[in-house]
Coordinates of C-alpha atoms and ligand atoms in Angstrom, one line a residue:
X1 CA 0.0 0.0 0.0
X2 CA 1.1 3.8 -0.8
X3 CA 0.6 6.9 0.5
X4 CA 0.3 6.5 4.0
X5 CA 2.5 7.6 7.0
X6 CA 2.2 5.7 10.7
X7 CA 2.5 7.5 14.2
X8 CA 2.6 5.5 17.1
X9 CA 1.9 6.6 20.4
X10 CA 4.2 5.6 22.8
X11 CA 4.8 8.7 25.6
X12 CA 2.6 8.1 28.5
X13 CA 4.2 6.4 31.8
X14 CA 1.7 3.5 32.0
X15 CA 0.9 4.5 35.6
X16 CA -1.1 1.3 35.9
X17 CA 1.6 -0.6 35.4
X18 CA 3.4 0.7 38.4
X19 CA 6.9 0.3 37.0
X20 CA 9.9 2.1 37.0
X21 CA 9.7 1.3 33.3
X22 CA 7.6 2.7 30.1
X23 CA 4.6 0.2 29.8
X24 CA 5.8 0.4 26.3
X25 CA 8.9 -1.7 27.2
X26 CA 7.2 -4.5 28.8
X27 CA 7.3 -7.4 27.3
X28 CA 4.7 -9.9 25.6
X29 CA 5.8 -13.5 25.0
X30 CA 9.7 -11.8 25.3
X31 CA 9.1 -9.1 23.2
X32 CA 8.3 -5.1 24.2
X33 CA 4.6 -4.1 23.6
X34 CA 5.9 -1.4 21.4
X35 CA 8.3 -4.0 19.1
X36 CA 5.1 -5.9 18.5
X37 CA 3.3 -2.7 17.3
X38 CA 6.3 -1.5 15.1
X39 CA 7.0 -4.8 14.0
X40 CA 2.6 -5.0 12.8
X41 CA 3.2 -1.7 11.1
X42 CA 6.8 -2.2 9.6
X43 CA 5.7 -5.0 7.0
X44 CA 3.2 -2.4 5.3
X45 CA 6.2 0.5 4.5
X46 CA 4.9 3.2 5.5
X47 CA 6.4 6.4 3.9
X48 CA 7.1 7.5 7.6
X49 CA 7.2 5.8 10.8
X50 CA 7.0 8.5 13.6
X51 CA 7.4 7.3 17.3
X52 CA 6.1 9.8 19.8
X53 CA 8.6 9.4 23.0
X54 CA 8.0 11.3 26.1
X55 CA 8.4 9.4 30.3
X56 CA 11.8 7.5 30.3
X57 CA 12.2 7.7 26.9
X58 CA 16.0 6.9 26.9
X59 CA 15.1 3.2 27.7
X60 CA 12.7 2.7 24.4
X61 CA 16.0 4.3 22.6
X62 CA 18.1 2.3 23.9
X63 CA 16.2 -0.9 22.9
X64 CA 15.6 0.6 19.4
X65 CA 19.4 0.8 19.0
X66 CA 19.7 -2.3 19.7
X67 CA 16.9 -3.9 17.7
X68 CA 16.2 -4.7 14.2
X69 CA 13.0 -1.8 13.7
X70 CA 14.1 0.3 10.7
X71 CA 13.6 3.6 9.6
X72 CA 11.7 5.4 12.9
X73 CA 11.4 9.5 13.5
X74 CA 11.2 9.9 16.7
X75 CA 9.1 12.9 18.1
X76 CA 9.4 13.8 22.2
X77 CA 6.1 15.0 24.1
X78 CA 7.9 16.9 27.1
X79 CA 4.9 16.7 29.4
X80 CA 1.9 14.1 29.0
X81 CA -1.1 16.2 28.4
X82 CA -3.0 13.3 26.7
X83 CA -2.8 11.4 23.7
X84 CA -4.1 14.1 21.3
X85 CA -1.2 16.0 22.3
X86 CA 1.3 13.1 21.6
X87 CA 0.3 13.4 18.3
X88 CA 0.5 16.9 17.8
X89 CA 4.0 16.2 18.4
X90 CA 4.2 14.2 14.8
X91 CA 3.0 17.8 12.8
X92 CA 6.9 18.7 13.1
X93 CA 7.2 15.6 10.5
X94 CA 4.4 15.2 8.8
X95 CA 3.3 18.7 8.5
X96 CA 3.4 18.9 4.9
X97 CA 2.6 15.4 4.2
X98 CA -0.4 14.4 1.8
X99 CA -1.3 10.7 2.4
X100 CA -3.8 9.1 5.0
X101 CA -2.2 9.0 8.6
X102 CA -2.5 6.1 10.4
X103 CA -2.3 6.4 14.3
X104 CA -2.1 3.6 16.8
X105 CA -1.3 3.6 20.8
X106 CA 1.7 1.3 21.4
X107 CA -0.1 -1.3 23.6
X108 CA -2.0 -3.1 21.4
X109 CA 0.1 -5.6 20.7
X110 CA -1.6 -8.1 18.7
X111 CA -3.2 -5.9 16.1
X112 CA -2.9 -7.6 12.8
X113 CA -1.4 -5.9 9.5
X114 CA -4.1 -6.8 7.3
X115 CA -6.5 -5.3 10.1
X116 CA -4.7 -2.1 9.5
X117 CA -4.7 -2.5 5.8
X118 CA -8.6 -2.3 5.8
X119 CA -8.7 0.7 8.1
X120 CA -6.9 2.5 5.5
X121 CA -8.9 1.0 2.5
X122 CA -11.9 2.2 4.4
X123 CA -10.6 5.3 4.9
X124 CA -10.3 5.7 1.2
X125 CA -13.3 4.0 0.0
X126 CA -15.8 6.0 1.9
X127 CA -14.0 9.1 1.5
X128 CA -14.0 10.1 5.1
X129 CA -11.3 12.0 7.3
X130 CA -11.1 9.5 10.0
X131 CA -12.1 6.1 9.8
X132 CA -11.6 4.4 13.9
X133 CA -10.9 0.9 14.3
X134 CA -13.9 -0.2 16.5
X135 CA -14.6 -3.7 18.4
X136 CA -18.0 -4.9 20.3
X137 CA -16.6 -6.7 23.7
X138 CA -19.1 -7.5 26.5
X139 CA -17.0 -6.2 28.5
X140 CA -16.3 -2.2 27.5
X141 CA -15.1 -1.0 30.9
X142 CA -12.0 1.4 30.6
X143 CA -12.1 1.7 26.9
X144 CA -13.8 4.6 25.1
X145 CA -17.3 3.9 24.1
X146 CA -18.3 5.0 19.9
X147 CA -21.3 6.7 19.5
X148 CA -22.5 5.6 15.8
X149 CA -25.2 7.1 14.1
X150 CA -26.7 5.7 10.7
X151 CA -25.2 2.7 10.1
X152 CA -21.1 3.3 10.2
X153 CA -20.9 6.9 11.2
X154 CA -19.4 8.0 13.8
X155 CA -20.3 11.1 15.8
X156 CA -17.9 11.0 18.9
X157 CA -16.2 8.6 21.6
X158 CA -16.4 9.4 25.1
X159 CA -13.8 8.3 27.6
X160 CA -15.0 5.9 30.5
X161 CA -14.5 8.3 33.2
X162 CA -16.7 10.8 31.3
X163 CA -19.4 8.6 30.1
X164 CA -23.1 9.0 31.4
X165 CA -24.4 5.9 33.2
X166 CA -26.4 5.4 29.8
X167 CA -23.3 5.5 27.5
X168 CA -21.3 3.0 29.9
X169 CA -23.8 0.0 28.9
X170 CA -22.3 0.9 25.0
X171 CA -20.7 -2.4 23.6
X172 CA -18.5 -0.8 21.1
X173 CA -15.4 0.7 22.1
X174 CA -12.5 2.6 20.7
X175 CA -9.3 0.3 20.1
X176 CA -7.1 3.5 19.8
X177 CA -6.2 2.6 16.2
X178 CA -7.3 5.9 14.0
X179 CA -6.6 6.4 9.9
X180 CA -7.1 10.1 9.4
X181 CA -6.7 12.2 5.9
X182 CA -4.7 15.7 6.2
X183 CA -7.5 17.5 8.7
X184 CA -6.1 15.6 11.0
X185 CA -3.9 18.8 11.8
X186 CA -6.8 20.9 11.9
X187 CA -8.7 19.3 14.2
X188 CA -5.9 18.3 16.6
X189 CA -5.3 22.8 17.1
X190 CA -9.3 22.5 17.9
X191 CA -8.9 20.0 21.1
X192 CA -9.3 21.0 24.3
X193 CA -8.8 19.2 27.8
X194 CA -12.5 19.9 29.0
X195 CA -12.5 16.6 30.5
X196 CA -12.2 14.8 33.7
X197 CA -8.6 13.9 33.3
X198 CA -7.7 17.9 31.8
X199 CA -6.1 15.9 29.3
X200 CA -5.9 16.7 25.1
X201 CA -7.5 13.6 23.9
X202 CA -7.2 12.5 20.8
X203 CA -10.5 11.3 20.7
X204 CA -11.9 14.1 20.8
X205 CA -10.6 14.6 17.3
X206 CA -13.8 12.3 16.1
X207 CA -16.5 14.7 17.7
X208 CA -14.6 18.1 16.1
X209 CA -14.1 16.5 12.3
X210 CA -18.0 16.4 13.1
X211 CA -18.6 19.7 13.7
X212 CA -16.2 20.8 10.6
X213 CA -18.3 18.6 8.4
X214 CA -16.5 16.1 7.9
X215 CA -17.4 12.4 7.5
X216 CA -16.3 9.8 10.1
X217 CA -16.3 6.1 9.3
X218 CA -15.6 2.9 11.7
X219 CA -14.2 -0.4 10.6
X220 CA -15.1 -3.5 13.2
X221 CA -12.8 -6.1 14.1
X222 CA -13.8 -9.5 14.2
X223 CA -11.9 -10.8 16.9
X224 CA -12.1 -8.1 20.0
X225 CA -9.1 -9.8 21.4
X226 CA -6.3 -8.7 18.5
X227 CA -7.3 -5.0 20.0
X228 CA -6.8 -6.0 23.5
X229 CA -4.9 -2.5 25.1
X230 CA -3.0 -3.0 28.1
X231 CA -3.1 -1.1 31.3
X232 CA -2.0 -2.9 33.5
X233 CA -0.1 -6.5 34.9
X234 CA -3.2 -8.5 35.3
X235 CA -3.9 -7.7 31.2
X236 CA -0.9 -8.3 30.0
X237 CA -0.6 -11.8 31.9
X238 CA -4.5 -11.9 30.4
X239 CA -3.0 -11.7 27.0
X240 CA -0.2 -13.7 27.8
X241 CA -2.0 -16.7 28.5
X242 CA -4.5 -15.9 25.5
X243 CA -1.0 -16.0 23.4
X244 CA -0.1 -19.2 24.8
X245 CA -3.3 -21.4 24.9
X246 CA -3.5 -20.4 21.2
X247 CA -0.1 -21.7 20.5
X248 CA -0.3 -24.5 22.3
X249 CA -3.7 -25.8 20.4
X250 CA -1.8 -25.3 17.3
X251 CA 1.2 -27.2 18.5
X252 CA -1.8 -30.2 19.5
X253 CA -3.0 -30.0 16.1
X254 CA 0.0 -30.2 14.5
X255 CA 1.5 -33.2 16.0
X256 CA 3.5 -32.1 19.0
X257 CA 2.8 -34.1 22.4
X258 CA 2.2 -31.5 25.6
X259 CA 1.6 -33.7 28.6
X260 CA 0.5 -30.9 31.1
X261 CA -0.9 -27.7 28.6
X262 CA -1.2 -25.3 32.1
X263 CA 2.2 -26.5 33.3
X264 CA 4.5 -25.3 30.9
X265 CA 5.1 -21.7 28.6
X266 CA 6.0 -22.1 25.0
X267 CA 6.3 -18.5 22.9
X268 CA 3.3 -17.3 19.8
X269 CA 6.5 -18.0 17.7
X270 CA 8.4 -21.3 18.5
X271 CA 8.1 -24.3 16.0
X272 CA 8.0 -27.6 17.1
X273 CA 8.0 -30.9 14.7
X274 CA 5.5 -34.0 14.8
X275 CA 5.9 -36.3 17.5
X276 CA 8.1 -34.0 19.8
X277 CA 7.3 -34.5 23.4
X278 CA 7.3 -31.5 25.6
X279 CA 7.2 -32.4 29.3
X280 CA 5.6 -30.4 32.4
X281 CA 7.8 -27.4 33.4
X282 CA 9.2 -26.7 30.2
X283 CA 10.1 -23.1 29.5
X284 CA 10.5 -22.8 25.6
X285 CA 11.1 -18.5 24.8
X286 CA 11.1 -16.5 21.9
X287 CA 13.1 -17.5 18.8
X288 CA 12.7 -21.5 19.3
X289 CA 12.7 -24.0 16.7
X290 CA 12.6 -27.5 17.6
X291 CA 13.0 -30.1 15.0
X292 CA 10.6 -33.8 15.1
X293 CA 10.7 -36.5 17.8
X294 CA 12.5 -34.7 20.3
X295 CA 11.9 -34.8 24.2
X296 CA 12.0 -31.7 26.3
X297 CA 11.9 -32.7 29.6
X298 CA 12.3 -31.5 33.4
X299 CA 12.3 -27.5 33.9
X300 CA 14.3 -27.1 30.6
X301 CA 14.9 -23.5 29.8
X302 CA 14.7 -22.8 25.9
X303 CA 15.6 -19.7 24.1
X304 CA 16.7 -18.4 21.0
X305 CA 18.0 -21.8 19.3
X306 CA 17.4 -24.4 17.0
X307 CA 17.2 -27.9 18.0
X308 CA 17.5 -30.8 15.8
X309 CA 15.4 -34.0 15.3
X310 CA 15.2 -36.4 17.7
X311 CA 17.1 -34.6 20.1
X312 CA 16.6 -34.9 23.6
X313 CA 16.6 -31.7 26.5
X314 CA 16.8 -33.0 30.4
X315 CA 16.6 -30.3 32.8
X316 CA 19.1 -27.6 31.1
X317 CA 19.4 -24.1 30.5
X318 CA 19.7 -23.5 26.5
X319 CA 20.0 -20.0 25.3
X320 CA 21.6 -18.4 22.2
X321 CA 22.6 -22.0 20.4
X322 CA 22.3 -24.4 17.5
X323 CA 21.3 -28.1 18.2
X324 CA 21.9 -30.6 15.4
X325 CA 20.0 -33.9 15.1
X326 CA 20.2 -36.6 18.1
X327 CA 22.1 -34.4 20.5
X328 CA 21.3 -35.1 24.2
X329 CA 21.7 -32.4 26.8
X330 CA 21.1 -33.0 30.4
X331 CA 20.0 -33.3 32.9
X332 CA 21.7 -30.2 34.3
X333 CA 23.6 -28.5 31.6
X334 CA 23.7 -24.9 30.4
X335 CA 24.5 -24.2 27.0
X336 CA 25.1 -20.7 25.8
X337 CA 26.5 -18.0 24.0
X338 CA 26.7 -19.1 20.3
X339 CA 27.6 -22.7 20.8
X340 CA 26.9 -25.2 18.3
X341 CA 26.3 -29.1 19.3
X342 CA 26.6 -30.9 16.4
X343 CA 25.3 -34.6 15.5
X344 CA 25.2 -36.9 18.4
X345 CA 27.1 -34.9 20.8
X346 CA 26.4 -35.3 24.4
X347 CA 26.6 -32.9 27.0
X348 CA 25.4 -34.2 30.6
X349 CA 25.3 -33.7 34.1
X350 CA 26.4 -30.3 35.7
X351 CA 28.1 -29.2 32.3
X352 CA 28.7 -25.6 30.9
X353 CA 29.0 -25.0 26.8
X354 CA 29.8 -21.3 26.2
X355 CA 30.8 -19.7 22.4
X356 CA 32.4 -23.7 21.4
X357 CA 31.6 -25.5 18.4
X358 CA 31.5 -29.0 19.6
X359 CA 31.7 -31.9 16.4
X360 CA 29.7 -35.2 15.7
X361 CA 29.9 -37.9 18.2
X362 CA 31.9 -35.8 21.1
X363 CA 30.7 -36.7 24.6
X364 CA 31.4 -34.0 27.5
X365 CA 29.8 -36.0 30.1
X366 CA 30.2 -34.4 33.6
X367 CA 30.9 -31.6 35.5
X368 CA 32.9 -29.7 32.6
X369 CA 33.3 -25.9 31.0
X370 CA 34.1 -25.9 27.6
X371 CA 34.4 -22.0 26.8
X372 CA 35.4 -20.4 23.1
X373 CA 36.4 -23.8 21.9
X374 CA 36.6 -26.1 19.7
X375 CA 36.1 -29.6 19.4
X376 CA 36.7 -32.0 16.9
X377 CA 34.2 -35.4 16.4
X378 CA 34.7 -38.0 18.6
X379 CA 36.0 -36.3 21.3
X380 CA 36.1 -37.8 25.0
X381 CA 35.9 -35.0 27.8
X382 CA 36.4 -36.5 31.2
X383 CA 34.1 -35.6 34.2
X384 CA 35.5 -32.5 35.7
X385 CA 38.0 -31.1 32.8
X386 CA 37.8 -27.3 32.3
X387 CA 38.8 -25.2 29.6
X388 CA 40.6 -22.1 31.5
X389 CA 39.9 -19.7 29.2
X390 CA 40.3 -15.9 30.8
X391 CA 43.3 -14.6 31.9
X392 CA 41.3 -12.1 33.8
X393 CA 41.5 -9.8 30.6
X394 CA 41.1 -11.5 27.9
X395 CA 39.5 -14.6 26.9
X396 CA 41.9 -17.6 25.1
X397 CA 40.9 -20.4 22.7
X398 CA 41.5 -23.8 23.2
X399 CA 41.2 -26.6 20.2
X400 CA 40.8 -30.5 20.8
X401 CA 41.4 -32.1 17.9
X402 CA 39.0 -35.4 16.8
X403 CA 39.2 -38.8 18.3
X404 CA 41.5 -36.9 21.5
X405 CA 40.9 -38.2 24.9
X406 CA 41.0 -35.7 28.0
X407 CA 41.2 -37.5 31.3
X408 CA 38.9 -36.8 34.2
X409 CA 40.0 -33.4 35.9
X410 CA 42.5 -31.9 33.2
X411 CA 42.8 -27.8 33.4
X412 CA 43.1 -26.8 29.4
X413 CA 45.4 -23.4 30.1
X414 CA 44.0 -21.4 26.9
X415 CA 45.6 -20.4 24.4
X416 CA 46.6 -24.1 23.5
X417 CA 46.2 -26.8 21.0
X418 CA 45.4 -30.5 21.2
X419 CA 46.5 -32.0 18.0
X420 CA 44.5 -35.1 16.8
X421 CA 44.1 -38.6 18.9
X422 CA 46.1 -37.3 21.7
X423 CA 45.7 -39.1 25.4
X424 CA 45.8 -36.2 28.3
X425 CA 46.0 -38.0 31.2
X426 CA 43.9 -37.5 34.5
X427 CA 44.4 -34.7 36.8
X428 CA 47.0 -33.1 34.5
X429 CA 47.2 -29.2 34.0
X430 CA 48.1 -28.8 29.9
X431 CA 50.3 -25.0 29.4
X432 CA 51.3 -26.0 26.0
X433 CA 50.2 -27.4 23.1
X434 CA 50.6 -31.1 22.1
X435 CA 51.0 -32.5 18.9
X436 CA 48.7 -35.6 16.8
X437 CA 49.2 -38.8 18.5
X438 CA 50.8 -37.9 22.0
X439 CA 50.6 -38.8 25.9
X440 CA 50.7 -35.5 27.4
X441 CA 50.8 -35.7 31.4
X442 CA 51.0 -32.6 33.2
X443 CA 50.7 -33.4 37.2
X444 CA 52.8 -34.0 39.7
X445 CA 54.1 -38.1 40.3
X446 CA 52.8 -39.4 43.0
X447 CA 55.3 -40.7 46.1
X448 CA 54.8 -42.9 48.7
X449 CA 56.2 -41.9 52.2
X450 CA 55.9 -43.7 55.1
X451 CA 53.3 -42.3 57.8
X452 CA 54.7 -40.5 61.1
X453 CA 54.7 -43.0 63.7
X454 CA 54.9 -45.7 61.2
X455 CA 57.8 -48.2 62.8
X456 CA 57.7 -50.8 59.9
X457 CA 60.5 -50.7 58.0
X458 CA 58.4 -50.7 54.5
X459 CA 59.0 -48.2 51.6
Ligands
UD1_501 C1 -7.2 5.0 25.0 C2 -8.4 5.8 24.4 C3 -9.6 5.0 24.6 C4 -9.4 3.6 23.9 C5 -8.2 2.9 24.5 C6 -7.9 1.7 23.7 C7 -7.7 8.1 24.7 C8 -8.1 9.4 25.4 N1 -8.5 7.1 25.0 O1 -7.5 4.9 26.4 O2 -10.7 5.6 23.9 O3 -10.6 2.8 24.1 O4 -7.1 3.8 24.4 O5 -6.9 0.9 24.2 O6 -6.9 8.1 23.9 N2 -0.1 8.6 25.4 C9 0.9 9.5 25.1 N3 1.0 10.7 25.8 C10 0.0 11.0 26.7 C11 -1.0 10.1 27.0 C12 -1.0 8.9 26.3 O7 1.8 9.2 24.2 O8 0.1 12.1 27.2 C13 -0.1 7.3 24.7 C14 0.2 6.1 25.6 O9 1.6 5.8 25.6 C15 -0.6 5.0 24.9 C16 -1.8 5.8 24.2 O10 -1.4 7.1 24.1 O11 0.1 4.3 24.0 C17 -3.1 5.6 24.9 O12 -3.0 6.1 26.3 P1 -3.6 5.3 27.5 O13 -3.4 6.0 28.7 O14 -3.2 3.9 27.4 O15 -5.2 5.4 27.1 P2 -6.4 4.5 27.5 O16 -6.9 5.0 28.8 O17 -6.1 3.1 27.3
CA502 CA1 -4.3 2.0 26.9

């Protein structure tokens, strides 16, 4: 679609949230309310994306720095007078734009693109200067009711705390997503804060259009619940566990194996394959793929990485990682940091994996850190060997090359090199690299001395 800029609405504090934090920051299903909005609006390229910023703005631009959003202008409201004076904060960019204007409040999280595409196609179609994006909920309290006159036109909203008892029982409510033509401007200089709160509201915009007029249209969504705003904690855990039953029926459908559906959270965007069992307890984040037949069991903590088929999770902490086919992990590891298990590695009890590539059919069985490594295929780690890879300023690599064997309780000093099918022996400390093929023992040999008080003349 052309011709058409976006402002999002994103100053206010979120008092309700009582938070040291914008309510725009918090996040849905690991992701801030406002990256779900930009992220709704982005796909439709807007000729202009304009953020209005205002309470503790540094930490929204912080996280946009950070993030993967695009092209935003970002606008500051000083003082929050209301959300009609947030958007009089966009006229210092769009002042002399010509296209339709499409305004949303950041917490709405789930609003659809294609529901935003028809706002503007209405917009269009019936030729008016605001067309409001309008749902019927049986239960309207805190949202602004619509007053709708012949047919689909709009006359006004009117906020909760200034409705008449009459005008409460109203089952059509504002969702606080507006398309407006270029007399946007001109009715936003015509607010004023004649209201309970003293605020500038842009919904009052709707009412003055009338008086100029001007046409006013509504659009309804079909499902209330993709213009769910949030106030406060208890809605966003509301729409948090709308997000997740609706996952988790999908998951069903599709073939995956939940044994306790309230007992565990899995993200709106993780991908499990058919016949993958997902135990009770599981934690599976944003940014998960997991391939078919695998078994994620115990309080297994998944984010951000791709498991293979048929692998299995016990009881582990897995962030940040790839996961080839018929790994096992567990119970008690924690793999991080840009590590990649390939086939039939195993990494088990009490185990740490940070920034290492470890190859097919390696085995780091107990009690080990393997950090910024990298191990070849068929690799023995004994229980207790650690890769000591800081120096207190920097951090060191260490390579194992394939088919090596590392004794129980071996310190790695990093930088070094193990060369191919090389034998480090128990309980040694290794400073310097060893070649292909070698014994390396680095400890000290044991004596045998005889005991104070011992009188036999033994050795
Ligand atoms: C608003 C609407 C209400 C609608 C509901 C839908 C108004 C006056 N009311 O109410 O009709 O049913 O959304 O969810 O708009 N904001 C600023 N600066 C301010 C005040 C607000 O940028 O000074 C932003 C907020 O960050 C938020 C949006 O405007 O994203 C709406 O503000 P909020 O306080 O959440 O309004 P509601 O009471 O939910
Ligand atoms: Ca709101």
């Amino acid at each position: 679609m052309k011709n058409f800029s976006v402002v999002i609405l994103a100053a206010g504090a979120g008092k309700r949230m009582k938070s040291s934090l914008p309510k725009v920051m918090h996040e849905l299903s690991g992701k801030p309310l406002l990256k779900w909005v930009i992220d709704s609006v982005s796909v439709l390229r807007p000729d202009n994306l304009v953020l209005v910023l205002g309470w503790r703005a540094e930490f929204v631009g912080d996280f946009l720095a950070g993030s993967d959003s695009g092209d935003i202008k970002v606008v500051y409201q000083k003082e929050q007078l209301g959300s009609g004076h947030a958007l009089m904060q966009a006229w210092e960019i769009l002042r002399d734009y010509r296209g339709d204007i499409l305004v949303l409040n950041a917490d709405v999280p789930l609003i659809k693109s294609s529901t935003l595409l028809s706002l503007i196609e209405n917009n269009r179609r019936t030729g008016a200067s605001a067309t409001v994006l309008v749902a019927r909920t049986d239960n309207p309290f805190g949202y602004g009711r619509v007053i709708i006159k012949n047919g689909s036109c709009l006359e006004k909203i009117v906020e909760e705390k200034d409705a008449t008892t009459v005008e409460k029982r109203i089952k059509e409510i504002n969702s606080g997503v507006y398309c407006f033509d270029k007399n946007l401007w001109r009715a936003l200089l015509k607010l004023k804060p004649d209201n309970v709160r003293e605020e500038y509201y842009i919904t009052d915009t709707i009412a003055v259009l009338r008086e100029l007029g001007k046409k006013v249209s509504s659009v309804v969504v079909e499902d209330s619940c993709e213009v769910k705003g949030i106030n406060t904690r208890i809605e966003l855990s509301e729409v948090e566990r709308m997000l997740k039953e609706k996952k988790i029926k999908e998951l069903l459908d599709d073939g995956v194996t939940i044994i306790d559906t309230d007992n565990v959270y899995i993200s709106y965007d993780a991908k499990i394959g058919i016949d993958s069992i997902i135990y009770p307890g599981v934690f599976i984040g944003i940014g998960v793929s997991i391939g078919k037949n695998c078994i994620i069991k115990g309080s297994s903590y998944i984010r951000n990485s791709r498991i293979g088929d048929a692998s299995t999770i016990l009881y582990s902490y897995v962030e940040d990682v790839v996961v080839n086919e018929k790994v096992k992990i567990g119970p008690f590891s924690h793999i991080r940091q840009n590590s990649v298990l390939k086939k039939n590695v195993k990494v088990g009890n009490f185990s740490e994996v940070k920034e290492s590539v470890v190859s097919e059919n390696s085995k780091i069985g107990h009690l080990s850190y393997i950090g910024d490594s990298q191990v070849g295929e068929g690799v023995n780690i004994g229980a207790g060997t650690i890769t000591c890879n800081y120096d207190g300023i920097v951090k060191h690599e260490t390579v194992i090359g394939s088919r090596s064997f590392i004794g129980s309780n071996v310190n790695l000093v990093a930088p070094v090199r193990i060369g191919e099918s090389v034998f480090v022996a128990a309980g040694s400390t290794i400073t310097h690299d060893v070649p292909s093929g070698k014994l390396a023992i680095g400890r000290v040999r044991q004596e045998i001395k005889k005991k104070s008080g011992d009188t036999k003349n033994s050795p």
